[in-house]
């Protein structure tokens, strides 16, 4: 059948991320849920397309959650952070957090590993509303919309997260064309259309019946059996431990130096005059980078070359 599925359950990796933000008081429950769903979704998307570079999912919100970011590298190491300004109720719906005036946006950026100078990363942006401008209340609906737009393939996503686990199930229709047999080619014409493949539709409906508590509470085997017990499954070895998703931050003193160079000597000197040193904190892992006047002078001794940006360090 032209259907592929992927299931992710982030436990240690997800708790590592949350732990990094405990010092700042931690996230409100609804933000934890949103950021966890983003992290699970970004992991599924990276594993699905196997992109040689970072996949960065960002929500630029127009409510109390100004920015939420989940970034997954090709080796599935990942990091995530959210910027919250103001109160968020524990059960706040998506729109109350990031789409109060229907101005919120979700961007997916694919940043190639060996980007040539001047080459821009690929970015797709979708709004947080549906066809009739109705506010979407599920992140999965937003991402399904993005996938349909960017890949022209039907995708069904089920996402759930709490402070213990971030989990997701992705079901995608594969293109029928190129099956290499006559039967395949004749159905291809009719069924290789959005929403037209019966096998995909049936499996997507089964996937949608998965409840949040089931996704968070059951192991992979039980979930697969419960949903697809009547289907023929070909199951692949899960990626775990060293080869699986895990927390890792890509920030470094060198990247922060590059960012300071980007700010410019005047700006950095004015911070030095005001505060005696420049202090830059990584919002993903909490690392603090300090530059006293001598360090800062060193930064500007090197030629002012702008290597590919250093997203994530603010
Ligand atoms: Zn960091």
PDB file of C-alpha atoms and ligand atoms in Angstrom:
ATOM      1  CA  UNK A   1       0.000   0.000   0.000  1.00  0.00           C
ATOM      2  CA  UNK A   2       1.268   3.496  -0.721  1.00  0.00           C
ATOM      3  CA  UNK A   3       1.190   4.437   2.935  1.00  0.00           C
ATOM      4  CA  UNK A   4       4.012   5.080   5.343  1.00  0.00           C
ATOM      5  CA  UNK A   5       3.795   5.784   9.037  1.00  0.00           C
ATOM      6  CA  UNK A   6       6.098   7.006  11.757  1.00  0.00           C
ATOM      7  CA  UNK A   7       5.681   7.094  15.480  1.00  0.00           C
ATOM      8  CA  UNK A   8       7.832   9.120  17.845  1.00  0.00           C
ATOM      9  CA  UNK A   9       7.904   9.127  21.621  1.00  0.00           C
ATOM     10  CA  UNK A  10      10.344  11.570  23.176  1.00  0.00           C
ATOM     11  CA  UNK A  11      10.935  10.952  26.862  1.00  0.00           C
ATOM     12  CA  UNK A  12      14.494  11.717  28.079  1.00  0.00           C
ATOM     13  CA  UNK A  13      15.124  14.142  25.209  1.00  0.00           C
ATOM     14  CA  UNK A  14      11.935  16.022  26.018  1.00  0.00           C
ATOM     15  CA  UNK A  15      12.577  16.118  29.764  1.00  0.00           C
ATOM     16  CA  UNK A  16      16.117  17.389  29.068  1.00  0.00           C
ATOM     17  CA  UNK A  17      14.632  20.305  27.166  1.00  0.00           C
ATOM     18  CA  UNK A  18      12.133  21.130  29.910  1.00  0.00           C
ATOM     19  CA  UNK A  19      14.832  20.863  32.567  1.00  0.00           C
ATOM     20  CA  UNK A  20      16.810  23.608  30.814  1.00  0.00           C
ATOM     21  CA  UNK A  21      13.919  25.994  31.312  1.00  0.00           C
ATOM     22  CA  UNK A  22      13.098  25.135  34.921  1.00  0.00           C
ATOM     23  CA  UNK A  23      15.477  27.824  36.224  1.00  0.00           C
ATOM     24  CA  UNK A  24      13.383  30.474  34.539  1.00  0.00           C
ATOM     25  CA  UNK A  25      10.318  29.081  36.301  1.00  0.00           C
ATOM     26  CA  UNK A  26       9.402  26.613  33.573  1.00  0.00           C
ATOM     27  CA  UNK A  27       6.645  26.921  31.007  1.00  0.00           C
ATOM     28  CA  UNK A  28       2.923  27.109  31.696  1.00  0.00           C
ATOM     29  CA  UNK A  29       1.303  23.700  31.054  1.00  0.00           C
ATOM     30  CA  UNK A  30      -0.302  24.783  27.777  1.00  0.00           C
ATOM     31  CA  UNK A  31       3.052  26.053  26.456  1.00  0.00           C
ATOM     32  CA  UNK A  32       4.734  22.782  27.464  1.00  0.00           C
ATOM     33  CA  UNK A  33       2.081  20.986  25.464  1.00  0.00           C
ATOM     34  CA  UNK A  34       2.511  23.232  22.410  1.00  0.00           C
ATOM     35  CA  UNK A  35       6.312  23.098  22.430  1.00  0.00           C
ATOM     36  CA  UNK A  36       6.241  19.321  22.955  1.00  0.00           C
ATOM     37  CA  UNK A  37       3.894  18.843  20.024  1.00  0.00           C
ATOM     38  CA  UNK A  38       6.143  21.044  17.878  1.00  0.00           C
ATOM     39  CA  UNK A  39       9.204  19.043  18.904  1.00  0.00           C
ATOM     40  CA  UNK A  40       7.497  15.722  18.148  1.00  0.00           C
ATOM     41  CA  UNK A  41       6.229  17.045  14.790  1.00  0.00           C
ATOM     42  CA  UNK A  42       9.625  18.468  13.786  1.00  0.00           C
ATOM     43  CA  UNK A  43      11.259  15.141  14.644  1.00  0.00           C
ATOM     44  CA  UNK A  44       8.750  13.240  12.515  1.00  0.00           C
ATOM     45  CA  UNK A  45       9.228  15.636   9.599  1.00  0.00           C
ATOM     46  CA  UNK A  46      13.022  15.466   9.746  1.00  0.00           C
ATOM     47  CA  UNK A  47      12.954  11.651   9.945  1.00  0.00           C
ATOM     48  CA  UNK A  48      10.441  11.574   7.097  1.00  0.00           C
ATOM     49  CA  UNK A  49      12.341  13.746   4.603  1.00  0.00           C
ATOM     50  CA  UNK A  50      15.872  12.958   5.860  1.00  0.00           C
ATOM     51  CA  UNK A  51      17.061  16.459   5.072  1.00  0.00           C
ATOM     52  CA  UNK A  52      20.808  17.094   5.175  1.00  0.00           C
ATOM     53  CA  UNK A  53      20.608  20.097   7.428  1.00  0.00           C
ATOM     54  CA  UNK A  54      18.532  21.518  10.252  1.00  0.00           C
ATOM     55  CA  UNK A  55      14.740  21.435  10.130  1.00  0.00           C
ATOM     56  CA  UNK A  56      13.473  24.388  12.140  1.00  0.00           C
ATOM     57  CA  UNK A  57       9.817  24.768  13.046  1.00  0.00           C
ATOM     58  CA  UNK A  58       8.895  28.213  14.353  1.00  0.00           C
ATOM     59  CA  UNK A  59       5.636  29.708  15.488  1.00  0.00           C
ATOM     60  CA  UNK A  60       5.641  33.474  15.500  1.00  0.00           C
ATOM     61  CA  UNK A  61       2.714  34.228  17.762  1.00  0.00           C
ATOM     62  CA  UNK A  62       0.622  37.358  18.198  1.00  0.00           C
ATOM     63  CA  UNK A  63      -0.425  36.424  21.752  1.00  0.00           C
ATOM     64  CA  UNK A  64       1.513  35.831  24.978  1.00  0.00           C
ATOM     65  CA  UNK A  65       3.683  33.198  23.281  1.00  0.00           C
ATOM     66  CA  UNK A  66       5.817  35.380  21.019  1.00  0.00           C
ATOM     67  CA  UNK A  67       8.011  32.667  19.594  1.00  0.00           C
ATOM     68  CA  UNK A  68       8.266  28.906  19.859  1.00  0.00           C
ATOM     69  CA  UNK A  69      11.050  27.023  18.103  1.00  0.00           C
ATOM     70  CA  UNK A  70      11.862  23.343  17.651  1.00  0.00           C
ATOM     71  CA  UNK A  71      14.974  22.416  15.692  1.00  0.00           C
ATOM     72  CA  UNK A  72      16.013  18.923  14.609  1.00  0.00           C
ATOM     73  CA  UNK A  73      19.332  17.988  13.004  1.00  0.00           C
ATOM     74  CA  UNK A  74      19.773  15.161  10.457  1.00  0.00           C
ATOM     75  CA  UNK A  75      21.128  12.885  13.224  1.00  0.00           C
ATOM     76  CA  UNK A  76      17.891  13.611  15.152  1.00  0.00           C
ATOM     77  CA  UNK A  77      19.618  15.633  17.865  1.00  0.00           C
ATOM     78  CA  UNK A  78      17.188  18.357  18.788  1.00  0.00           C
ATOM     79  CA  UNK A  79      16.495  21.456  20.850  1.00  0.00           C
ATOM     80  CA  UNK A  80      13.484  23.675  21.522  1.00  0.00           C
ATOM     81  CA  UNK A  81      12.545  26.889  23.272  1.00  0.00           C
ATOM     82  CA  UNK A  82       9.636  29.279  23.718  1.00  0.00           C
ATOM     83  CA  UNK A  83       9.426  32.957  24.595  1.00  0.00           C
ATOM     84  CA  UNK A  84       6.422  33.749  26.756  1.00  0.00           C
ATOM     85  CA  UNK A  85       5.418  37.294  27.733  1.00  0.00           C
ATOM     86  CA  UNK A  86       2.411  37.419  29.996  1.00  0.00           C
ATOM     87  CA  UNK A  87      -0.083  34.996  31.477  1.00  0.00           C
ATOM     88  CA  UNK A  88      -1.060  31.738  29.829  1.00  0.00           C
ATOM     89  CA  UNK A  89      -3.847  29.715  31.400  1.00  0.00           C
ATOM     90  CA  UNK A  90      -3.038  26.052  32.032  1.00  0.00           C
ATOM     91  CA  UNK A  91      -5.694  24.982  29.527  1.00  0.00           C
ATOM     92  CA  UNK A  92      -5.242  27.853  27.051  1.00  0.00           C
ATOM     93  CA  UNK A  93      -6.213  26.824  23.508  1.00  0.00           C
ATOM     94  CA  UNK A  94      -3.701  27.332  20.690  1.00  0.00           C
ATOM     95  CA  UNK A  95      -5.337  30.548  19.455  1.00  0.00           C
ATOM     96  CA  UNK A  96      -5.163  32.194  22.900  1.00  0.00           C
ATOM     97  CA  UNK A  97      -1.434  31.556  22.994  1.00  0.00           C
ATOM     98  CA  UNK A  98      -0.268  32.381  19.481  1.00  0.00           C
ATOM     99  CA  UNK A  99      -3.154  33.516  17.308  1.00  0.00           C
ATOM    100  CA  UNK A 100      -5.228  36.097  19.169  1.00  0.00           C
ATOM    101  CA  UNK A 101      -5.695  38.388  16.143  1.00  0.00           C
ATOM    102  CA  UNK A 102      -5.266  35.693  13.487  1.00  0.00           C
ATOM    103  CA  UNK A 103      -1.796  37.081  12.756  1.00  0.00           C
ATOM    104  CA  UNK A 104       0.176  34.072  14.050  1.00  0.00           C
ATOM    105  CA  UNK A 105       2.353  32.185  11.576  1.00  0.00           C
ATOM    106  CA  UNK A 106       4.099  28.846  11.430  1.00  0.00           C
ATOM    107  CA  UNK A 107       7.350  28.661   9.464  1.00  0.00           C
ATOM    108  CA  UNK A 108       9.302  25.572   8.501  1.00  0.00           C
ATOM    109  CA  UNK A 109      12.888  26.264   7.527  1.00  0.00           C
ATOM    110  CA  UNK A 110      15.254  23.778   5.941  1.00  0.00           C
ATOM    111  CA  UNK A 111      18.771  25.023   6.448  1.00  0.00           C
ATOM    112  CA  UNK A 112      21.231  22.955   4.357  1.00  0.00           C
ATOM    113  CA  UNK A 113      24.347  21.774   6.173  1.00  0.00           C
ATOM    114  CA  UNK A 114      26.781  22.877   3.489  1.00  0.00           C
ATOM    115  CA  UNK A 115      25.083  26.082   2.508  1.00  0.00           C
ATOM    116  CA  UNK A 116      27.026  28.072  -0.058  1.00  0.00           C
ATOM    117  CA  UNK A 117      27.794  31.727   0.681  1.00  0.00           C
ATOM    118  CA  UNK A 118      24.761  33.799  -0.191  1.00  0.00           C
ATOM    119  CA  UNK A 119      22.517  30.754  -0.457  1.00  0.00           C
ATOM    120  CA  UNK A 120      19.282  31.196   1.481  1.00  0.00           C
ATOM    121  CA  UNK A 121      17.672  28.431   3.529  1.00  0.00           C
ATOM    122  CA  UNK A 122      14.333  27.153   2.182  1.00  0.00           C
ATOM    123  CA  UNK A 123      11.369  28.417   4.106  1.00  0.00           C
ATOM    124  CA  UNK A 124       7.655  27.746   3.909  1.00  0.00           C
ATOM    125  CA  UNK A 125       5.162  29.745   5.956  1.00  0.00           C
ATOM    126  CA  UNK A 126       1.552  28.889   6.713  1.00  0.00           C
ATOM    127  CA  UNK A 127      -1.021  30.875   8.700  1.00  0.00           C
ATOM    128  CA  UNK A 128      -2.727  29.498  11.787  1.00  0.00           C
ATOM    129  CA  UNK A 129      -6.154  29.646  10.171  1.00  0.00           C
ATOM    130  CA  UNK A 130      -8.065  27.400   7.796  1.00  0.00           C
ATOM    131  CA  UNK A 131      -9.707  27.962   4.415  1.00  0.00           C
ATOM    132  CA  UNK A 132     -12.446  30.140   5.874  1.00  0.00           C
ATOM    133  CA  UNK A 133     -10.014  32.071   8.059  1.00  0.00           C
ATOM    134  CA  UNK A 134     -11.232  30.116  11.076  1.00  0.00           C
ATOM    135  CA  UNK A 135      -8.596  29.871  13.778  1.00  0.00           C
ATOM    136  CA  UNK A 136      -7.039  26.416  13.942  1.00  0.00           C
ATOM    137  CA  UNK A 137      -6.890  24.966  17.436  1.00  0.00           C
ATOM    138  CA  UNK A 138      -4.685  21.983  16.729  1.00  0.00           C
ATOM    139  CA  UNK A 139      -1.056  22.232  15.732  1.00  0.00           C
ATOM    140  CA  UNK A 140      -1.517  19.041  13.720  1.00  0.00           C
ATOM    141  CA  UNK A 141      -4.035  20.842  11.466  1.00  0.00           C
ATOM    142  CA  UNK A 142      -1.542  23.633  10.830  1.00  0.00           C
ATOM    143  CA  UNK A 143       1.215  21.206   9.877  1.00  0.00           C
ATOM    144  CA  UNK A 144      -1.040  19.027   7.740  1.00  0.00           C
ATOM    145  CA  UNK A 145      -1.850  22.192   5.828  1.00  0.00           C
ATOM    146  CA  UNK A 146       1.847  22.929   5.400  1.00  0.00           C
ATOM    147  CA  UNK A 147       2.607  19.385   4.213  1.00  0.00           C
ATOM    148  CA  UNK A 148      -0.197  19.462   1.690  1.00  0.00           C
ATOM    149  CA  UNK A 149       1.092  22.766   0.354  1.00  0.00           C
ATOM    150  CA  UNK A 150       4.784  21.914   0.272  1.00  0.00           C
ATOM    151  CA  UNK A 151       4.859  18.228  -0.562  1.00  0.00           C
ATOM    152  CA  UNK A 152       1.510  17.787  -2.303  1.00  0.00           C
ATOM    153  CA  UNK A 153       0.973  14.639  -0.278  1.00  0.00           C
ATOM    154  CA  UNK A 154      -1.820  13.752   2.100  1.00  0.00           C
ATOM    155  CA  UNK A 155      -0.528  13.640   5.632  1.00  0.00           C
ATOM    156  CA  UNK A 156      -2.279  12.847   8.887  1.00  0.00           C
ATOM    157  CA  UNK A 157      -0.699  13.807  12.167  1.00  0.00           C
ATOM    158  CA  UNK A 158      -1.667  13.029  15.722  1.00  0.00           C
ATOM    159  CA  UNK A 159       0.334  14.907  18.355  1.00  0.00           C
ATOM    160  CA  UNK A 160       0.321  15.017  22.142  1.00  0.00           C
ATOM    161  CA  UNK A 161       2.637  16.198  24.880  1.00  0.00           C
ATOM    162  CA  UNK A 162       2.816  16.738  28.606  1.00  0.00           C
ATOM    163  CA  UNK A 163       5.725  17.333  30.968  1.00  0.00           C
ATOM    164  CA  UNK A 164       6.862  13.709  30.661  1.00  0.00           C
ATOM    165  CA  UNK A 165       6.536  12.922  26.987  1.00  0.00           C
ATOM    166  CA  UNK A 166       6.228  14.477  23.550  1.00  0.00           C
ATOM    167  CA  UNK A 167       4.736  12.071  21.049  1.00  0.00           C
ATOM    168  CA  UNK A 168       3.420  11.960  17.536  1.00  0.00           C
ATOM    169  CA  UNK A 169       2.109   9.688  14.819  1.00  0.00           C
ATOM    170  CA  UNK A 170       2.528  10.605  11.157  1.00  0.00           C
ATOM    171  CA  UNK A 171       0.761   8.824   8.329  1.00  0.00           C
ATOM    172  CA  UNK A 172       1.630   9.805   4.789  1.00  0.00           C
ATOM    173  CA  UNK A 173       0.496   8.738   1.376  1.00  0.00           C
ATOM    174  CA  UNK A 174       3.366   7.857  -0.925  1.00  0.00           C
ATOM    175  CA  UNK A 175       3.137   8.681  -4.615  1.00  0.00           C
ATOM    176  CA  UNK A 176       1.902   5.676  -6.608  1.00  0.00           C
ATOM    177  CA  UNK A 177       3.683   6.634  -9.786  1.00  0.00           C
ATOM    178  CA  UNK A 178       6.755   4.590 -10.587  1.00  0.00           C
ATOM    179  CA  UNK A 179       5.236   1.391  -9.213  1.00  0.00           C
ATOM    180  CA  UNK A 180       6.581  -0.242 -12.350  1.00  0.00           C
ATOM    181  CA  UNK A 181       3.627  -2.456 -13.230  1.00  0.00           C
ATOM    182  CA  UNK A 182       0.640  -1.878 -15.428  1.00  0.00           C
ATOM    183  CA  UNK A 183      -1.858  -2.257 -12.636  1.00  0.00           C
ATOM    184  CA  UNK A 184       0.022   0.277 -10.582  1.00  0.00           C
ATOM    185  CA  UNK A 185       0.078   2.729 -13.457  1.00  0.00           C
ATOM    186  CA  UNK A 186      -3.584   2.475 -14.266  1.00  0.00           C
ATOM    187  CA  UNK A 187      -4.717   3.143 -10.712  1.00  0.00           C
ATOM    188  CA  UNK A 188      -2.046   5.774 -10.377  1.00  0.00           C
ATOM    189  CA  UNK A 189      -3.931   8.079 -12.667  1.00  0.00           C
ATOM    190  CA  UNK A 190      -7.053   8.051 -10.534  1.00  0.00           C
ATOM    191  CA  UNK A 191      -5.668   7.528  -7.092  1.00  0.00           C
ATOM    192  CA  UNK A 192      -2.511   9.602  -7.119  1.00  0.00           C
ATOM    193  CA  UNK A 193      -4.581  12.620  -6.228  1.00  0.00           C
ATOM    194  CA  UNK A 194      -5.046  14.310  -2.913  1.00  0.00           C
ATOM    195  CA  UNK A 195      -7.696  12.447  -0.917  1.00  0.00           C
ATOM    196  CA  UNK A 196      -8.273   9.788  -3.597  1.00  0.00           C
ATOM    197  CA  UNK A 197      -6.398   6.764  -2.316  1.00  0.00           C
ATOM    198  CA  UNK A 198      -8.659   4.398  -0.406  1.00  0.00           C
ATOM    199  CA  UNK A 199      -5.908   2.597   1.481  1.00  0.00           C
ATOM    200  CA  UNK A 200      -4.486   5.883   2.644  1.00  0.00           C
ATOM    201  CA  UNK A 201      -7.903   7.232   3.601  1.00  0.00           C
ATOM    202  CA  UNK A 202      -8.757   4.154   5.647  1.00  0.00           C
ATOM    203  CA  UNK A 203      -5.441   4.181   7.497  1.00  0.00           C
ATOM    204  CA  UNK A 204      -5.572   7.925   8.082  1.00  0.00           C
ATOM    205  CA  UNK A 205      -9.026   7.563   9.645  1.00  0.00           C
ATOM    206  CA  UNK A 206      -7.768   4.762  11.894  1.00  0.00           C
ATOM    207  CA  UNK A 207      -4.797   6.955  12.897  1.00  0.00           C
ATOM    208  CA  UNK A 208      -7.099   9.870  13.716  1.00  0.00           C
ATOM    209  CA  UNK A 209      -9.008   7.716  16.181  1.00  0.00           C
ATOM    210  CA  UNK A 210      -5.908   7.611  18.384  1.00  0.00           C
ATOM    211  CA  UNK A 211      -6.597   9.590  21.531  1.00  0.00           C
ATOM    212  CA  UNK A 212      -4.166  11.869  23.293  1.00  0.00           C
ATOM    213  CA  UNK A 213      -4.089   9.663  26.403  1.00  0.00           C
ATOM    214  CA  UNK A 214      -3.399   6.585  24.262  1.00  0.00           C
ATOM    215  CA  UNK A 215      -0.531   8.258  22.433  1.00  0.00           C
ATOM    216  CA  UNK A 216       1.009   9.368  25.725  1.00  0.00           C
ATOM    217  CA  UNK A 217       0.211   6.273  27.735  1.00  0.00           C
ATOM    218  CA  UNK A 218       0.679   3.238  25.494  1.00  0.00           C
ATOM    219  CA  UNK A 219       3.850   1.736  24.057  1.00  0.00           C
ATOM    220  CA  UNK A 220       4.434   1.630  20.299  1.00  0.00           C
ATOM    221  CA  UNK A 221       3.424  -2.030  19.884  1.00  0.00           C
ATOM    222  CA  UNK A 222       0.150  -1.558  21.696  1.00  0.00           C
ATOM    223  CA  UNK A 223      -0.668   1.575  19.683  1.00  0.00           C
ATOM    224  CA  UNK A 224       0.086  -0.132  16.364  1.00  0.00           C
ATOM    225  CA  UNK A 225      -1.917  -3.192  17.320  1.00  0.00           C
ATOM    226  CA  UNK A 226      -4.865  -1.179  18.595  1.00  0.00           C
ATOM    227  CA  UNK A 227      -5.074   0.973  15.463  1.00  0.00           C
ATOM    228  CA  UNK A 228      -4.013  -1.334  12.670  1.00  0.00           C
ATOM    229  CA  UNK A 229      -4.693  -4.879  13.844  1.00  0.00           C
ATOM    230  CA  UNK A 230      -6.514  -5.661  10.603  1.00  0.00           C
ATOM    231  CA  UNK A 231      -3.745  -4.277   8.379  1.00  0.00           C
ATOM    232  CA  UNK A 232      -0.577  -5.915   7.154  1.00  0.00           C
ATOM    233  CA  UNK A 233       2.252  -4.026   8.837  1.00  0.00           C
ATOM    234  CA  UNK A 234       5.901  -3.981   7.891  1.00  0.00           C
ATOM    235  CA  UNK A 235       7.622  -2.661  10.944  1.00  0.00           C
ATOM    236  CA  UNK A 236      11.112  -1.169  10.988  1.00  0.00           C
ATOM    237  CA  UNK A 237      13.605  -1.123  13.828  1.00  0.00           C
ATOM    238  CA  UNK A 238      13.134   1.919  16.028  1.00  0.00           C
ATOM    239  CA  UNK A 239      15.931   4.466  16.364  1.00  0.00           C
ATOM    240  CA  UNK A 240      16.887   4.754  20.007  1.00  0.00           C
ATOM    241  CA  UNK A 241      19.762   5.893  22.197  1.00  0.00           C
ATOM    242  CA  UNK A 242      22.736   7.172  20.198  1.00  0.00           C
ATOM    243  CA  UNK A 243      20.922   6.933  16.885  1.00  0.00           C
ATOM    244  CA  UNK A 244      17.584   8.197  18.167  1.00  0.00           C
ATOM    245  CA  UNK A 245      16.254  11.647  18.995  1.00  0.00           C
ATOM    246  CA  UNK A 246      18.174  13.285  21.849  1.00  0.00           C
ATOM    247  CA  UNK A 247      18.723  16.749  23.240  1.00  0.00           C
ATOM    248  CA  UNK A 248      21.772  18.586  21.991  1.00  0.00           C
ATOM    249  CA  UNK A 249      22.458  22.289  21.555  1.00  0.00           C
ATOM    250  CA  UNK A 250      24.449  23.632  18.629  1.00  0.00           C
ATOM    251  CA  UNK A 251      25.410  26.903  20.297  1.00  0.00           C
ATOM    252  CA  UNK A 252      29.090  27.718  20.805  1.00  0.00           C
ATOM    253  CA  UNK A 253      31.340  30.618  21.772  1.00  0.00           C
ATOM    254  CA  UNK A 254      32.375  30.859  18.143  1.00  0.00           C
ATOM    255  CA  UNK A 255      28.778  31.290  16.996  1.00  0.00           C
ATOM    256  CA  UNK A 256      28.175  33.951  19.617  1.00  0.00           C
ATOM    257  CA  UNK A 257      31.348  35.731  18.444  1.00  0.00           C
ATOM    258  CA  UNK A 258      29.993  35.676  14.906  1.00  0.00           C
ATOM    259  CA  UNK A 259      26.746  37.145  16.139  1.00  0.00           C
ATOM    260  CA  UNK A 260      28.590  39.942  17.957  1.00  0.00           C
ATOM    261  CA  UNK A 261      30.505  40.665  14.763  1.00  0.00           C
ATOM    262  CA  UNK A 262      27.153  40.877  13.036  1.00  0.00           C
ATOM    263  CA  UNK A 263      25.945  43.399  15.631  1.00  0.00           C
ATOM    264  CA  UNK A 264      28.940  45.583  14.839  1.00  0.00           C
ATOM    265  CA  UNK A 265      31.746  47.133  16.848  1.00  0.00           C
ATOM    266  CA  UNK A 266      29.809  50.278  17.832  1.00  0.00           C
ATOM    267  CA  UNK A 267      26.890  48.361  19.282  1.00  0.00           C
ATOM    268  CA  UNK A 268      29.164  46.003  21.226  1.00  0.00           C
ATOM    269  CA  UNK A 269      31.243  48.891  22.570  1.00  0.00           C
ATOM    270  CA  UNK A 270      28.158  50.690  23.782  1.00  0.00           C
ATOM    271  CA  UNK A 271      27.105  47.559  25.699  1.00  0.00           C
ATOM    272  CA  UNK A 272      30.609  47.336  27.201  1.00  0.00           C
ATOM    273  CA  UNK A 273      30.471  50.963  28.313  1.00  0.00           C
ATOM    274  CA  UNK A 274      27.072  50.439  29.857  1.00  0.00           C
ATOM    275  CA  UNK A 275      27.549  47.042  31.505  1.00  0.00           C
ATOM    276  CA  UNK A 276      31.283  46.396  31.639  1.00  0.00           C
ATOM    277  CA  UNK A 277      30.887  43.126  29.750  1.00  0.00           C
ATOM    278  CA  UNK A 278      28.736  41.529  27.089  1.00  0.00           C
ATOM    279  CA  UNK A 279      26.681  38.611  28.263  1.00  0.00           C
ATOM    280  CA  UNK A 280      24.795  36.402  25.827  1.00  0.00           C
ATOM    281  CA  UNK A 281      22.573  33.588  27.000  1.00  0.00           C
ATOM    282  CA  UNK A 282      21.502  30.690  24.798  1.00  0.00           C
ATOM    283  CA  UNK A 283      17.752  30.361  25.010  1.00  0.00           C
ATOM    284  CA  UNK A 284      17.854  26.697  24.067  1.00  0.00           C
ATOM    285  CA  UNK A 285      20.285  25.284  26.631  1.00  0.00           C
ATOM    286  CA  UNK A 286      20.834  28.116  29.093  1.00  0.00           C
ATOM    287  CA  UNK A 287      24.596  28.417  28.447  1.00  0.00           C
ATOM    288  CA  UNK A 288      25.973  31.881  29.265  1.00  0.00           C
ATOM    289  CA  UNK A 289      28.694  33.398  27.119  1.00  0.00           C
ATOM    290  CA  UNK A 290      30.568  36.348  28.640  1.00  0.00           C
ATOM    291  CA  UNK A 291      32.872  38.734  26.823  1.00  0.00           C
ATOM    292  CA  UNK A 292      34.909  41.259  28.809  1.00  0.00           C
ATOM    293  CA  UNK A 293      36.487  44.208  26.941  1.00  0.00           C
ATOM    294  CA  UNK A 294      39.567  42.101  26.087  1.00  0.00           C
ATOM    295  CA  UNK A 295      37.473  39.200  24.734  1.00  0.00           C
ATOM    296  CA  UNK A 296      35.358  41.641  22.770  1.00  0.00           C
ATOM    297  CA  UNK A 297      38.431  43.257  21.221  1.00  0.00           C
ATOM    298  CA  UNK A 298      39.564  39.776  20.166  1.00  0.00           C
ATOM    299  CA  UNK A 299      36.249  39.224  18.420  1.00  0.00           C
ATOM    300  CA  UNK A 300      36.811  42.236  16.218  1.00  0.00           C
ATOM    301  CA  UNK A 301      40.481  41.474  15.547  1.00  0.00           C
ATOM    302  CA  UNK A 302      39.384  38.726  13.195  1.00  0.00           C
ATOM    303  CA  UNK A 303      38.186  39.751   9.748  1.00  0.00           C
ATOM    304  CA  UNK A 304      34.484  40.536   9.647  1.00  0.00           C
ATOM    305  CA  UNK A 305      33.311  37.570   7.639  1.00  0.00           C
ATOM    306  CA  UNK A 306      29.705  36.541   8.010  1.00  0.00           C
ATOM    307  CA  UNK A 307      29.493  32.753   8.004  1.00  0.00           C
ATOM    308  CA  UNK A 308      26.056  31.180   7.640  1.00  0.00           C
ATOM    309  CA  UNK A 309      23.831  32.605  10.365  1.00  0.00           C
ATOM    310  CA  UNK A 310      23.723  31.294  13.856  1.00  0.00           C
ATOM    311  CA  UNK A 311      20.031  30.827  14.478  1.00  0.00           C
ATOM    312  CA  UNK A 312      19.046  30.268  18.029  1.00  0.00           C
ATOM    313  CA  UNK A 313      21.360  32.594  19.863  1.00  0.00           C
ATOM    314  CA  UNK A 314      19.560  35.764  20.788  1.00  0.00           C
TER     315      UNK A 314
HETATM  316 ZN1  LIG B   1      22.785  26.419  23.614  1.00  0.00          ZN
END
